[in-house]
Each structure stands twice: as C-alpha cells, then as structure tokens.
C-alpha cells in the first residue's frame, strides 16, 4: 500500500502535486495502481535532463581506419571466429521503439520489407542469427529487447512464425521500462483515467532491462563475453561480424563502435569523438552547422566519424556498470504527445545506449562500408524509408553478384533480394555461389 503522506511529499517536492487531484477521482485498485506508479518514478531526474557536453576539449578517438582495418582483417577475423565458435558471443537487437515516423501501429519489426519474399524486418534479422548459428555450429543467443509498446505483438509474431527457424528458446525477449512524457512546463501528463502518459525509456533502457530481466547474468554464467548490438530498423546490420568481435577481444575493449565516413557535414548521425579524454557519441542535435565543419589542426574534420548505432559491448563492462549502480541520463526532445484529455506538445524523455561509451575504459571505433551495413528504415517515404532501404540492399547484392562474375544490368525498379539463409555476408555468398546464372537483368531472388 502506497504511503499517501510520503507520496504527497514526493510530488510536492518535484512540482507534480497536480497529480493528487487526479488521485482523488480514482477508487480502489485503480487508485492503488496509479499511486504505486507515481511513487516508483524518479521525478528528480526528469527535472534535470542531460546537458550536451561542452565541446571545448575535443580530440580524435582511436578508430581503425580503412588501412588499419585492411591490415588487421585476417588476424581479427580469426580471433572473432574463435569467440563465435566457443559460444562467447550473443546478438542483441533493440526493438522497443514506437516507430512513429514510419507510421505503422504494429512494431517496426513486423513491417513487410523484402521485395520478393515479402519477409518482415524481424524475419530478416532472425534469419541472420540463424545463418550465423548454422555456420558456427552454435545456437547464438538472440536477445530481443521490446517495450510495453511492442512486447506482446513481438512475442506473438515470433511465435506465429515458429521463431523463424531459430532453436527453441534461442530468441530471448525482455522488455524495457517506461518514463513519463511531460508538458513543456515540466508537469506530468495523463494518458487516460488512472494512467500516466509514458513512453519507452529509449534504447538506453536496454542496460537496466538486461540487468533486471536477469539476461545479463545469464549471459555471463553461460560464458558469453561479447554482445553484438544492432537496432531492428537497420535491415543490413550484420550480426556475423568476426572482425568486430575479434577487435573487441584483441583490444580488450569495453566497447567497439562501428563508424562510417559521413556523406555530408549535416548528415543526421551521432559522431564518435573524444571529449575531455573520453570517447563519446555527440549527437547531431548537439552541434551547430558551423561546429560540424570544424577541423583539427592537421586538417581532419573533427566530426568525421558518423555512428550508425552498431556496437560490440563487453558483458563484463555492462556488468561492472550495473554493480556500480550506474544509471543512464535522460535526454528530452519536443514531440506531439497523445495526452488525455487533450493532445499537446511536450517533452519525450529517453536514455541513449551510446551514453555508456564515456564510461568505457577502453573504447575503439572501426570503419565500415556504409553500403554494406547501413540501410535504416525510419520514415514512411523519402530518406531512410522502406524504399531506400530495399534499394540499398539490392545494390549491395548486385555488388556481390558482380564480384562473383555475374553481369548485372537492372532496369529501373527491378530489385535483387538474397535470403540471409543463402548468404548473410559477401564472403558467404562468394563461397556458396554456384554460377546458376551468368547475368541478372531483372527482378532476382535467391532463397536458401
Ligand atoms: P529510433 O530512435 O529511430 O526510434 O530508434 P523509433 O521508435 O524506432 O522511431 P520513431 O522515432 O518513433 O519514429 C532507434 C532504434 O532504437 C530502438 C528502436 O526500436 C530502433 O531499433 N528503440 C528506440 C528502443 O528499443 N527503445 C526505445 O525506447 C526507443
């Protein structure tokens, strides 16, 4: 039973006493549930969101550029491959976002994306894990973070498709928490009678959720050392990446972050840089257009390395942070909010996974080819939409075919699709390609 006096005190201290008026309108169980939720919220942190760091002391992060990557590929791949085969690697996909820009009410992962097979984003991601598991002869744990907004539908979707062929229990679902959305004046809002307006607490909710769900301990007990982290909405995000894992192992890194050369200074990405001696991802929203064009004295662009939100996290690092009681800060962004009784504009509060980077003792970046690994699905149309992601995937597969000696000459609108169960990487494709055609001149699809 919530202590009414303590709750009134807590709300008063944090400028939320208006919620007590709503409490009075509720009876019995509804009242108790609402009060218990109010008492559980960290109101103080909502009042003090994270400030962007002063970009005064910015230095270069250690990044494996293309030359160093080329030189070390064989060594790192061997090391990563050994970790995969020893069962020391898991894949984690965050899929708790509301996907508001895409505009579908279902979780983004349920979206039908593949041009010929009609596979969903979830199926493509799951098949990549399945393909990797088959290749290395181990059921690689596949952790899927959902949120109250996506949990039930995600579980049902996987169940309805027999987990897309994964071994029973290989997909491990766990839900992140929520945090109140607030009005511009900082006051909490309602979603309905007896219900606070809340949103999933950002992909950064992943750290706490991994700990509280018991999944981090389970991985640790199983001897898993590295977590390959992807976001559900990047359909090309590789999971079978021995170079990434090998680098994490070779450098004993707390985190390895993939980076790419930005397409233009104003590209909407975070940037890997060192601020005050620590690597961090500085969001584009934290920089002015002038800052994004600044250079180091040697001429290199300061905000050169864009972050496509793919990392390899060390299990020991995440565990160390949890034991230290580390909590990721909240960031706020202005959004239209579905408040009750009236919609309004206010602050959505979220934690970001990349805010763990400055906590790392050892952090390193590694360059990737954008076209091979990055095809985000954010918007319903235009940039970063299903259409652009499908086009990027088709371009990638055309490149694989050309490398294998196939003539590819596609008319406008034709698309190539290659199932991850046939090949999830270029290397796998080149090994498996059986010269079944000499030319591709229209829509083309390869299943396993
Ligand atoms: P985005 O920041 O692009 O948000 O998420 P979104 O929710 O998918 O889309 P919009 O902004 O509402 O249109 C990037 C990744 O982080 C995950 C998303 O599922 C996506 O994989 N994410 C985001 C979470 O897992 N939880 C969150 O609370 C937010």
Coordinates of C-alpha atoms and ligand atoms in Angstrom, one line a residue:
X1 CA 0.0 0.0 0.0
X2 CA 1.5 3.3 -1.0
X3 CA 2.1 5.8 1.8
X4 CA -0.2 8.7 1.0
X5 CA 1.8 11.2 3.0
X6 CA 5.1 10.2 1.5
X7 CA 3.7 10.3 -2.0
X8 CA 2.2 13.8 -1.4
X9 CA 5.5 14.9 -0.1
X10 CA 7.4 13.4 -3.1
X11 CA 5.1 15.0 -5.6
X12 CA 5.2 18.4 -3.9
X13 CA 9.0 18.4 -3.9
X14 CA 9.0 17.8 -7.6
X15 CA 6.3 20.2 -8.7
X16 CA 3.8 17.4 -9.5
X17 CA 1.1 18.0 -6.9
X18 CA -1.5 18.4 -9.6
X19 CA -1.5 14.6 -9.9
X20 CA -3.1 14.4 -6.4
X21 CA -6.2 16.0 -7.9
X22 CA -6.4 13.1 -10.3
X23 CA -5.8 10.5 -7.5
X24 CA -8.9 11.8 -5.8
X25 CA -11.1 10.8 -8.8
X26 CA -9.9 7.2 -8.6
X27 CA -11.2 4.3 -6.5
X28 CA -9.9 1.1 -5.1
X29 CA -7.4 -0.9 -7.2
X30 CA -7.2 1.8 -9.9
X31 CA -6.1 4.3 -7.2
X32 CA -3.6 2.0 -5.7
X33 CA -2.0 1.1 -9.1
X34 CA -1.8 4.8 -10.1
X35 CA -0.2 5.8 -6.7
X36 CA 2.3 2.9 -6.8
X37 CA 3.4 4.0 -10.2
X38 CA 3.7 7.6 -9.1
X39 CA 5.8 6.5 -6.1
X40 CA 8.2 4.5 -8.2
X41 CA 9.2 7.3 -10.6
X42 CA 12.5 9.1 -10.2
X43 CA 10.9 12.6 -10.5
X44 CA 14.1 14.4 -9.7
X45 CA 15.9 13.0 -12.8
X46 CA 13.0 14.2 -15.0
X47 CA 13.6 17.7 -13.8
X48 CA 17.3 17.6 -14.7
X49 CA 17.8 16.2 -18.2
X50 CA 21.3 15.7 -19.5
X51 CA 23.0 18.8 -20.9
X52 CA 25.1 18.4 -24.1
X53 CA 28.8 18.3 -23.2
X54 CA 30.9 21.4 -23.7
X55 CA 32.7 20.6 -26.9
X56 CA 35.7 22.6 -25.7
X57 CA 38.2 19.8 -25.4
X58 CA 37.5 17.6 -28.4
X59 CA 40.2 15.2 -29.6
X60 CA 40.4 12.2 -32.0
X61 CA 39.0 8.9 -30.9
X62 CA 41.0 5.8 -31.7
X63 CA 39.5 4.5 -34.9
X64 CA 40.7 1.7 -37.2
X65 CA 40.6 3.5 -40.5
X66 CA 40.4 1.6 -43.8
X67 CA 44.2 1.0 -43.9
X68 CA 44.5 -0.4 -40.4
X69 CA 41.3 -2.5 -40.9
X70 CA 42.7 -4.0 -44.1
X71 CA 46.0 -4.8 -42.5
X72 CA 44.4 -6.5 -39.5
X73 CA 41.4 -8.2 -41.1
X74 CA 42.8 -11.7 -41.1
X75 CA 44.1 -11.5 -37.6
X76 CA 40.9 -10.1 -36.2
X77 CA 38.6 -12.3 -38.1
X78 CA 40.4 -15.4 -36.8
X79 CA 40.1 -14.1 -33.3
X80 CA 36.4 -13.3 -33.6
X81 CA 35.6 -16.6 -35.3
X82 CA 37.1 -18.4 -32.4
X83 CA 34.9 -16.4 -30.0
X84 CA 31.8 -17.3 -32.0
X85 CA 32.7 -21.0 -32.1
X86 CA 33.4 -21.0 -28.4
X87 CA 29.9 -19.7 -27.6
X88 CA 31.3 -16.4 -26.3
X89 CA 29.1 -14.1 -28.4
X90 CA 25.4 -13.1 -28.3
X91 CA 23.4 -10.8 -30.5
X92 CA 21.2 -8.1 -29.1
X93 CA 18.5 -6.3 -31.1
X94 CA 16.7 -3.3 -29.7
X95 CA 13.1 -3.2 -30.9
X96 CA 11.3 -1.2 -28.3
X97 CA 10.8 2.0 -30.3
X98 CA 7.4 3.3 -31.2
X99 CA 8.2 3.8 -34.9
X100 CA 6.1 6.9 -35.0
X101 CA 7.8 8.2 -38.2
X102 CA 7.1 5.0 -40.1
X103 CA 3.5 5.4 -39.0
X104 CA 2.6 1.8 -38.5
X105 CA 0.8 0.9 -35.3
X106 CA 2.5 -2.6 -35.2
X107 CA 6.1 -2.9 -34.1
X108 CA 8.6 -1.9 -36.8
X109 CA 9.9 -5.4 -36.9
X110 CA 6.6 -6.7 -38.2
X111 CA 6.8 -4.4 -41.2
X112 CA 6.9 -6.4 -44.5
X113 CA 10.0 -5.2 -46.2
X114 CA 11.6 -7.8 -48.5
X115 CA 10.7 -7.1 -52.1
X116 CA 10.2 -10.6 -53.4
X117 CA 9.8 -13.0 -50.4
X118 CA 7.6 -10.5 -48.5
X119 CA 9.6 -11.2 -45.4
X120 CA 9.3 -8.9 -42.4
X121 CA 12.1 -7.0 -40.8
X122 CA 12.0 -9.4 -37.8
X123 CA 12.4 -12.4 -40.2
X124 CA 15.4 -10.9 -41.9
X125 CA 17.1 -10.1 -38.6
X126 CA 16.3 -13.6 -37.1
X127 CA 17.5 -15.3 -40.3
X128 CA 20.8 -13.6 -40.0
X129 CA 21.2 -15.0 -36.5
X130 CA 20.1 -18.4 -37.8
X131 CA 22.5 -18.3 -40.6
X132 CA 25.4 -17.4 -38.2
X133 CA 24.3 -20.1 -35.8
X134 CA 24.4 -22.7 -38.6
X135 CA 27.7 -21.5 -39.8
X136 CA 29.5 -21.7 -36.5
X137 CA 27.6 -24.7 -35.2
X138 CA 26.2 -22.9 -32.1
X139 CA 22.8 -21.5 -31.2
X140 CA 23.9 -17.9 -30.8
X141 CA 21.7 -16.3 -28.1
X142 CA 19.4 -13.8 -29.8
X143 CA 18.2 -11.2 -27.3
X144 CA 15.3 -9.1 -28.4
X145 CA 14.5 -6.0 -26.4
X146 CA 10.9 -5.0 -26.6
X147 CA 8.9 -2.3 -24.7
X148 CA 5.4 -2.3 -23.3
X149 CA 4.5 -0.7 -26.7
X150 CA 5.9 -3.7 -28.7
X151 CA 6.3 -6.6 -26.4
X152 CA 3.1 -8.6 -26.8
X153 CA 2.9 -8.2 -30.6
X154 CA 6.6 -9.1 -31.0
X155 CA 6.3 -12.3 -29.0
X156 CA 3.1 -13.3 -30.9
X157 CA 4.7 -12.5 -34.2
X158 CA 7.8 -14.7 -33.5
X159 CA 5.6 -17.4 -32.1
X160 CA 3.3 -17.3 -35.1
X161 CA 6.4 -17.9 -37.3
X162 CA 7.9 -20.6 -35.1
X163 CA 10.7 -18.1 -34.2
X164 CA 11.7 -18.1 -37.9
X165 CA 13.5 -21.4 -37.5
X166 CA 15.7 -20.5 -34.5
X167 CA 16.2 -23.2 -31.9
X168 CA 13.5 -23.2 -29.1
X169 CA 14.4 -20.5 -26.6
X170 CA 17.2 -19.1 -28.7
X171 CA 15.3 -15.8 -29.1
X172 CA 15.1 -14.3 -25.6
X173 CA 12.6 -11.5 -25.2
X174 CA 12.8 -8.9 -22.4
X175 CA 11.0 -5.6 -22.1
X176 CA 12.5 -2.2 -21.3
X177 CA 10.8 0.2 -18.9
X178 CA 9.0 3.4 -19.5
X179 CA 9.4 7.0 -18.3
X180 CA 6.8 9.8 -18.1
X181 CA 6.5 12.3 -21.0
X182 CA 5.9 15.7 -19.6
X183 CA 4.4 19.0 -20.6
X184 CA 6.7 21.9 -21.6
X185 CA 6.4 23.3 -18.1
X186 CA 7.7 20.0 -16.7
X187 CA 4.3 18.8 -15.3
X188 CA 3.4 15.1 -15.8
X189 CA 0.5 14.3 -18.1
X190 CA -2.1 11.6 -18.2
X191 CA -2.8 9.1 -21.0
X192 CA -6.2 8.3 -19.6
X193 CA -8.0 8.0 -16.3
X194 CA -5.6 6.4 -13.8
X195 CA -2.8 6.3 -16.3
X196 CA 0.2 8.4 -16.6
X197 CA 1.5 9.4 -20.0
X198 CA 4.7 7.4 -20.5
X199 CA 7.0 6.4 -23.4
X200 CA 9.5 3.6 -23.6
X201 CA 12.7 4.8 -21.9
X202 CA 14.8 4.9 -25.1
X203 CA 17.3 2.2 -26.4
X204 CA 19.4 3.1 -23.4
X205 CA 16.7 1.4 -21.3
X206 CA 18.4 -1.7 -22.6
X207 CA 21.1 -1.6 -19.9
X208 CA 18.8 -1.6 -16.9
X209 CA 16.4 -4.1 -18.6
X210 CA 19.2 -6.5 -19.4
X211 CA 20.2 -6.5 -15.7
X212 CA 16.7 -6.5 -14.2
X213 CA 15.4 -9.3 -16.5
X214 CA 18.3 -11.5 -15.4
X215 CA 19.6 -11.7 -19.0
X216 CA 23.0 -10.1 -18.3
X217 CA 23.7 -12.6 -15.5
X218 CA 22.6 -15.5 -17.7
X219 CA 24.9 -14.5 -20.5
X220 CA 27.7 -14.1 -18.0
X221 CA 27.0 -17.5 -16.5
X222 CA 27.0 -19.0 -20.0
X223 CA 30.5 -17.7 -20.7
X224 CA 29.3 -15.0 -23.2
X225 CA 31.9 -12.2 -23.4
X226 CA 30.7 -10.0 -26.2
X227 CA 27.3 -8.7 -27.3
X228 CA 26.9 -7.7 -31.0
X229 CA 24.3 -4.9 -30.7
X230 CA 22.0 -3.9 -33.6
X231 CA 18.9 -1.8 -34.0
X232 CA 15.8 -3.6 -35.5
X233 CA 15.4 -0.9 -38.2
X234 CA 18.8 -1.3 -39.9
X235 CA 18.0 -4.2 -42.3
X236 CA 21.6 -4.6 -43.3
X237 CA 23.1 -4.6 -39.8
X238 CA 25.4 -7.6 -39.9
X239 CA 25.5 -10.0 -36.9
X240 CA 28.0 -12.4 -38.4
X241 CA 30.9 -10.0 -37.9
X242 CA 34.1 -11.7 -36.8
X243 CA 36.2 -8.6 -37.3
X244 CA 34.1 -6.6 -34.9
X245 CA 34.2 -9.3 -32.2
X246 CA 37.8 -10.0 -32.9
X247 CA 38.7 -6.4 -32.4
X248 CA 36.8 -6.3 -29.1
X249 CA 38.7 -9.3 -27.9
X250 CA 42.1 -8.2 -29.2
X251 CA 41.9 -4.7 -27.6
X252 CA 40.1 -6.0 -24.5
X253 CA 37.6 -3.2 -25.3
X254 CA 34.7 -2.3 -23.2
X255 CA 33.0 -1.2 -26.4
X256 CA 33.8 -1.2 -30.1
X257 CA 31.7 1.3 -32.1
X258 CA 31.3 1.0 -35.8
X259 CA 31.7 4.3 -37.7
X260 CA 31.3 5.5 -41.2
X261 CA 32.5 8.5 -43.2
X262 CA 29.7 10.9 -43.2
X263 CA 28.0 11.6 -46.5
X264 CA 27.9 15.4 -45.9
X265 CA 28.6 17.6 -42.8
X266 CA 24.9 17.9 -42.0
X267 CA 24.1 14.2 -42.1
X268 CA 21.9 13.4 -39.1
X269 CA 24.1 11.0 -37.2
X270 CA 25.9 10.9 -33.9
X271 CA 29.7 11.3 -34.1
X272 CA 32.4 9.4 -32.3
X273 CA 34.9 11.8 -30.8
X274 CA 36.9 12.1 -27.6
X275 CA 35.6 14.8 -25.2
X276 CA 37.7 15.5 -22.1
X277 CA 39.7 12.4 -22.6
X278 CA 36.7 10.0 -23.0
X279 CA 35.2 8.7 -26.2
X280 CA 31.5 9.7 -26.6
X281 CA 28.9 9.9 -29.3
X282 CA 28.0 13.5 -29.8
X283 CA 24.5 13.8 -31.5
X284 CA 24.0 16.0 -34.5
X285 CA 21.3 17.8 -32.5
X286 CA 24.1 18.9 -30.0
X287 CA 26.1 20.7 -32.8
X288 CA 25.6 23.8 -34.8
X289 CA 26.2 23.7 -38.6
X290 CA 29.4 25.6 -38.0
X291 CA 30.7 23.1 -35.5
X292 CA 30.1 20.1 -37.8
X293 CA 32.5 21.8 -40.3
X294 CA 35.4 22.4 -37.8
X295 CA 38.7 20.7 -38.4
X296 CA 41.6 19.6 -36.2
X297 CA 45.0 21.5 -36.8
X298 CA 46.0 18.7 -39.2
X299 CA 43.0 19.4 -41.4
X300 CA 40.9 16.3 -40.4
X301 CA 37.2 17.1 -39.9
X302 CA 36.5 16.9 -36.1
X303 CA 33.1 15.3 -36.6
X304 CA 34.2 13.0 -39.3
X305 CA 33.1 9.6 -38.0
X306 CA 29.3 9.0 -38.1
X307 CA 27.8 6.4 -35.8
X308 CA 25.3 4.0 -37.4
X309 CA 24.4 2.7 -33.8
X310 CA 26.2 -0.7 -34.1
X311 CA 28.5 -1.7 -31.3
X312 CA 30.1 -4.6 -29.6
X313 CA 29.6 -4.4 -25.8
X314 CA 31.6 -6.4 -23.4
X315 CA 29.5 -8.3 -20.9
X316 CA 32.0 -7.6 -18.2
X317 CA 31.7 -3.9 -18.8
X318 CA 27.9 -3.8 -18.7
X319 CA 28.1 -5.9 -15.5
X320 CA 30.7 -3.6 -13.9
X321 CA 28.4 -0.6 -14.6
X322 CA 25.4 -2.4 -13.1
X323 CA 27.4 -3.3 -10.0
X324 CA 28.4 0.4 -9.6
X325 CA 24.7 1.4 -9.8
X326 CA 25.3 3.4 -13.0
X327 CA 22.1 4.8 -14.5
X328 CA 22.0 6.4 -17.9
X329 CA 20.8 10.0 -18.0
X330 CA 17.6 11.2 -19.7
X331 CA 17.6 13.3 -22.8
X332 CA 14.4 15.3 -23.7
X333 CA 13.0 16.1 -27.2
X334 CA 10.0 18.1 -28.1
X335 CA 7.2 15.9 -29.6
X336 CA 3.5 16.0 -30.1
X337 CA 2.1 13.9 -27.2
X338 CA -1.1 11.9 -27.1
X339 CA -2.1 13.3 -23.7
X340 CA -5.6 12.9 -22.2
X341 CA -8.0 14.7 -22.3
X342 CA -6.1 16.8 -24.8
X343 CA -3.2 16.2 -27.1
X344 CA -0.3 18.6 -26.6
X345 CA 3.3 19.3 -27.4
X346 CA 5.7 18.4 -24.7
X347 CA 8.9 16.5 -23.8
X348 CA 9.6 12.9 -24.6
X349 CA 12.3 11.6 -22.3
X350 CA 14.7 8.9 -23.3
X351 CA 18.0 7.2 -22.4
X352 CA 20.5 6.5 -25.1
X353 CA 22.6 3.4 -25.2
X354 CA 25.6 5.3 -26.6
X355 CA 25.8 7.3 -23.4
X356 CA 27.6 4.2 -22.0
X357 CA 30.6 4.9 -24.2
X358 CA 32.1 7.6 -22.0
X359 CA 32.1 5.1 -19.1
X360 CA 34.3 2.7 -21.1
X361 CA 38.0 2.4 -20.0
X362 CA 38.8 1.1 -23.5
X363 CA 36.8 2.3 -26.4
X364 CA 37.7 1.9 -30.1
X365 CA 36.0 2.7 -33.4
X366 CA 36.2 0.7 -36.6
X367 CA 35.3 1.9 -40.1
X368 CA 32.6 0.1 -42.1
X369 CA 31.4 0.4 -45.6
X370 CA 28.1 2.2 -45.4
X371 CA 26.6 0.5 -48.4
X372 CA 27.4 -2.9 -46.9
X373 CA 26.0 -2.4 -43.4
X374 CA 23.6 0.5 -43.1
X375 CA 20.1 0.6 -44.5
X376 CA 17.8 2.3 -41.9
X377 CA 14.0 2.3 -42.0
X378 CA 12.9 5.4 -40.2
X379 CA 10.3 7.2 -42.4
X380 CA 7.3 6.1 -44.4
X381 CA 8.7 7.7 -47.5
X382 CA 11.7 9.8 -48.7
X383 CA 15.1 9.4 -47.0
X384 CA 15.6 6.4 -44.8
X385 CA 12.4 4.8 -45.8
X386 CA 11.5 1.2 -46.7
X387 CA 12.0 2.1 -50.4
X388 CA 15.6 3.4 -49.8
X389 CA 16.5 0.5 -47.6
X390 CA 15.3 -2.0 -50.2
X391 CA 17.3 -0.2 -52.9
X392 CA 20.4 -0.2 -50.7
X393 CA 20.1 -3.9 -50.1
X394 CA 19.5 -4.6 -53.8
X395 CA 22.6 -2.5 -54.6
X396 CA 24.6 -4.5 -52.1
X397 CA 23.5 -7.8 -53.6
X398 CA 24.2 -6.6 -57.1
X399 CA 27.8 -5.9 -55.9
X400 CA 28.1 -9.5 -54.6
X401 CA 26.9 -10.9 -57.9
X402 CA 29.3 -8.7 -59.9
X403 CA 32.2 -9.8 -57.6
X404 CA 31.2 -13.4 -58.5
X405 CA 31.5 -12.6 -62.2
X406 CA 27.8 -12.2 -62.9
X407 CA 26.7 -9.5 -65.3
X408 CA 24.1 -7.3 -63.6
X409 CA 22.1 -4.9 -65.6
X410 CA 18.9 -3.9 -63.8
X411 CA 16.1 -1.9 -65.4
X412 CA 14.7 0.9 -63.2
X413 CA 12.5 -0.5 -60.4
X414 CA 14.0 -4.1 -60.6
X415 CA 15.3 -5.4 -57.2
X416 CA 17.6 -8.2 -56.1
X417 CA 16.9 -10.0 -52.9
X418 CA 19.2 -12.6 -51.3
X419 CA 17.9 -14.6 -48.3
X420 CA 20.2 -14.4 -45.3
X421 CA 19.8 -18.2 -45.2
X422 CA 21.6 -18.4 -48.6
X423 CA 24.2 -15.8 -47.6
X424 CA 24.3 -13.2 -44.9
X425 CA 27.7 -11.9 -45.8
X426 CA 29.6 -11.3 -49.0
X427 CA 32.2 -13.9 -48.1
X428 CA 29.5 -16.5 -47.6
X429 CA 27.9 -15.5 -50.9
X430 CA 31.1 -15.9 -52.8
X431 CA 31.7 -19.3 -51.2
X432 CA 28.2 -20.6 -51.9
X433 CA 27.6 -19.1 -55.3
X434 CA 27.1 -21.9 -57.8
X435 CA 27.1 -19.9 -61.1
X436 CA 23.5 -20.7 -61.6
X437 CA 23.1 -17.6 -63.9
X438 CA 25.6 -15.6 -65.9
X439 CA 23.5 -12.5 -66.0
X440 CA 20.9 -10.8 -63.9
X441 CA 18.8 -8.4 -66.0
X442 CA 15.6 -8.0 -63.9
X443 CA 14.0 -8.8 -60.6
X444 CA 16.0 -11.6 -58.9
X445 CA 15.6 -13.6 -55.7
X446 CA 17.7 -16.3 -54.1
X447 CA 16.3 -18.4 -51.3
X448 CA 18.4 -20.9 -49.3
Ligands
LIG1 P1 14.6 5.5 -33.1 O1 15.2 6.5 -32.3 O2 14.8 5.6 -34.6 O3 13.1 5.5 -32.7 O4 15.1 4.1 -32.6 P2 11.8 4.6 -33.2 O5 11.0 4.5 -32.0 O6 12.2 3.3 -33.9 O7 11.1 5.5 -34.3 P3 10.4 6.9 -34.1 O8 11.4 7.9 -33.6 O9 9.3 6.8 -33.1 O10 9.9 7.2 -35.5 C1 16.3 3.5 -33.0 C2 16.3 2.1 -32.5 O11 16.2 2.1 -31.1 C3 15.1 1.3 -30.7 C4 14.1 1.2 -31.9 O12 13.3 0.1 -31.9 C5 15.2 1.2 -33.0 O13 15.7 -0.1 -33.2 N1 14.4 1.9 -29.5 C6 14.1 3.2 -29.6 C7 14.1 1.1 -28.5 O14 14.4 -0.1 -28.5 N2 13.5 1.6 -27.4 C8 13.2 2.9 -27.4 O15 12.6 3.4 -26.3 C9 13.5 3.7 -28.5

